[in-house]
């Protein structure tokens, strides 16, 4: 089963995605963390520490900022569960890649026989950014979000800690 939780910043999507991953898994699920730790962003480190405390020791953590297929083996078993938090960071880390590369990676992931819960930030409801790199990020978030919604069995929009099922 593939599931997507998307919403704005601090909407509660990670918390709900964690609960879903735990409910799907018959053993300790994997938490695939996509943040690239090379930015030395102190505020982001605080957010990461909060996420780590929130998930306690209930997940096996794998850190991979760019190539999700590198850590999602092709010979998975259906009882394996992965939480990918977050696809927006993955996209940011791959912003220099073209759309085809990103979509191909998502299509390959969709073929894997495992439970995968994705988290994505919704950044497409605001104004069009002035600079080209920010516009590319917003545009690619929309494209990646559409592809995830297409490949996922369930899609939830999260606001104020509440999930509304769209698919």
CSV table of N, CA, C and O in Angstrom, one decimal, residues 7 20 41-42 51 54-55 67 71 75 77 79 84-85 94 100 103 107 112 118 123-124 129 136 146 151-152 165-166:
chain,number,residue,atom,x,y,z
A,7,UNK,N,0.3,18.6,3.4
A,7,UNK,CA,-0.3,19.7,4.1
A,7,UNK,C,0.7,20.8,4.3
A,7,UNK,O,1.9,20.6,3.9
A,20,UNK,N,0.1,6.1,10.9
A,20,UNK,CA,-0.3,5.2,9.9
A,20,UNK,C,0.7,4.1,9.6
A,20,UNK,O,0.4,2.9,9.4
A,41,UNK,N,22.0,24.2,9.4
A,41,UNK,CA,20.9,25.0,9.8
A,41,UNK,C,20.4,24.6,11.2
A,41,UNK,O,19.8,23.6,11.4
A,42,UNK,N,20.7,25.5,12.2
A,42,UNK,CA,20.4,25.2,13.6
A,42,UNK,C,19.0,25.0,13.9
A,42,UNK,O,18.5,24.2,14.6
A,51,UNK,N,11.3,15.7,15.8
A,51,UNK,CA,10.8,14.5,15.1
A,51,UNK,C,11.3,13.2,15.7
A,51,UNK,O,10.6,12.3,15.9
A,54,UNK,N,9.6,12.5,18.9
A,54,UNK,CA,8.2,12.2,18.6
A,54,UNK,C,8.1,10.7,18.2
A,54,UNK,O,7.2,10.0,18.7
A,55,UNK,N,9.0,10.2,17.4
A,55,UNK,CA,8.9,8.9,17.0
A,55,UNK,C,9.6,7.9,17.9
A,55,UNK,O,9.5,6.7,17.7
A,67,UNK,N,18.7,9.7,-3.2
A,67,UNK,CA,18.4,8.5,-4.0
A,67,UNK,C,17.6,7.5,-3.2
A,67,UNK,O,18.2,6.7,-2.5
A,71,UNK,N,18.1,3.0,-1.0
A,71,UNK,CA,17.8,2.4,0.3
A,71,UNK,C,16.5,1.6,0.3
A,71,UNK,O,16.1,1.0,1.3
A,75,UNK,N,13.8,-6.2,-3.7
A,75,UNK,CA,13.3,-7.4,-3.2
A,75,UNK,C,12.6,-7.3,-1.9
A,75,UNK,O,12.7,-8.1,-1.0
A,77,UNK,N,9.6,-7.2,0.9
A,77,UNK,CA,8.5,-8.1,1.3
A,77,UNK,C,7.3,-7.2,1.6
A,77,UNK,O,7.4,-6.1,2.1
A,79,UNK,N,5.2,-7.2,3.9
A,79,UNK,CA,5.1,-6.7,5.3
A,79,UNK,C,6.0,-5.6,5.7
A,79,UNK,O,5.9,-5.0,6.8
A,84,UNK,N,8.5,7.9,4.4
A,84,UNK,CA,9.5,8.8,3.8
A,84,UNK,C,9.1,10.2,4.2
A,84,UNK,O,8.1,10.7,3.8
A,85,UNK,N,9.9,10.8,5.1
A,85,UNK,CA,9.7,12.1,5.6
A,85,UNK,C,10.9,13.0,5.4
A,85,UNK,O,11.9,12.7,6.1
A,94,UNK,N,17.2,17.4,-4.7
A,94,UNK,CA,17.3,17.0,-6.1
A,94,UNK,C,16.9,18.1,-7.0
A,94,UNK,O,16.6,17.9,-8.2
A,100,UNK,N,12.0,14.5,-15.4
A,100,UNK,CA,12.0,13.1,-15.8
A,100,UNK,C,12.7,12.2,-14.8
A,100,UNK,O,12.2,11.1,-14.5
A,103,UNK,N,10.4,11.9,-11.7
A,103,UNK,CA,9.2,11.1,-11.9
A,103,UNK,C,9.5,9.6,-12.1
A,103,UNK,O,8.8,8.7,-11.6
A,107,UNK,N,8.1,6.5,-10.1
A,107,UNK,CA,7.5,5.3,-10.8
A,107,UNK,C,8.1,4.0,-10.3
A,107,UNK,O,7.4,3.0,-10.2
A,112,UNK,N,7.4,-1.2,-6.0
A,112,UNK,CA,7.9,-1.9,-4.9
A,112,UNK,C,6.8,-2.5,-4.1
A,112,UNK,O,5.8,-1.9,-3.8
A,118,UNK,N,4.2,8.4,2.4
A,118,UNK,CA,5.0,9.6,2.0
A,118,UNK,C,4.4,10.8,2.7
A,118,UNK,O,3.2,10.9,2.9
A,123,UNK,N,3.0,23.6,-0.8
A,123,UNK,CA,3.5,24.9,-1.0
A,123,UNK,C,2.9,25.6,-2.2
A,123,UNK,O,3.4,26.7,-2.6
A,124,UNK,N,1.9,25.0,-2.8
A,124,UNK,CA,1.3,25.5,-4.0
A,124,UNK,C,0.1,26.4,-3.9
A,124,UNK,O,-0.5,26.8,-4.9
A,129,UNK,N,6.6,32.7,-6.6
A,129,UNK,CA,7.8,33.3,-6.1
A,129,UNK,C,8.5,34.2,-7.2
A,129,UNK,O,8.4,33.9,-8.4
A,136,UNK,N,10.9,27.1,-9.4
A,136,UNK,CA,11.1,25.7,-9.8
A,136,UNK,C,10.7,24.7,-8.7
A,136,UNK,O,10.0,23.7,-8.9
A,146,UNK,N,1.3,15.6,-7.7
A,146,UNK,CA,0.4,14.9,-8.6
A,146,UNK,C,0.8,13.5,-8.9
A,146,UNK,O,-0.1,12.6,-8.9
A,151,UNK,N,0.1,7.5,-7.8
A,151,UNK,CA,0.6,6.2,-7.5
A,151,UNK,C,0.1,5.7,-6.2
A,151,UNK,O,0.2,4.5,-5.9
A,152,UNK,N,-0.4,6.6,-5.3
A,152,UNK,CA,-0.8,6.2,-4.0
A,152,UNK,C,-2.2,5.6,-3.9
A,152,UNK,O,-3.1,6.0,-4.7
A,165,UNK,N,-9.5,12.6,3.8
A,165,UNK,CA,-9.1,11.6,2.8
A,165,UNK,C,-9.7,12.1,1.4
A,165,UNK,O,-10.8,12.4,1.3
A,166,UNK,N,-8.8,12.2,0.4
A,166,UNK,CA,-9.1,12.7,-0.9
A,166,UNK,C,-9.2,11.5,-1.8
A,166,UNK,O,-9.9,11.5,-2.9
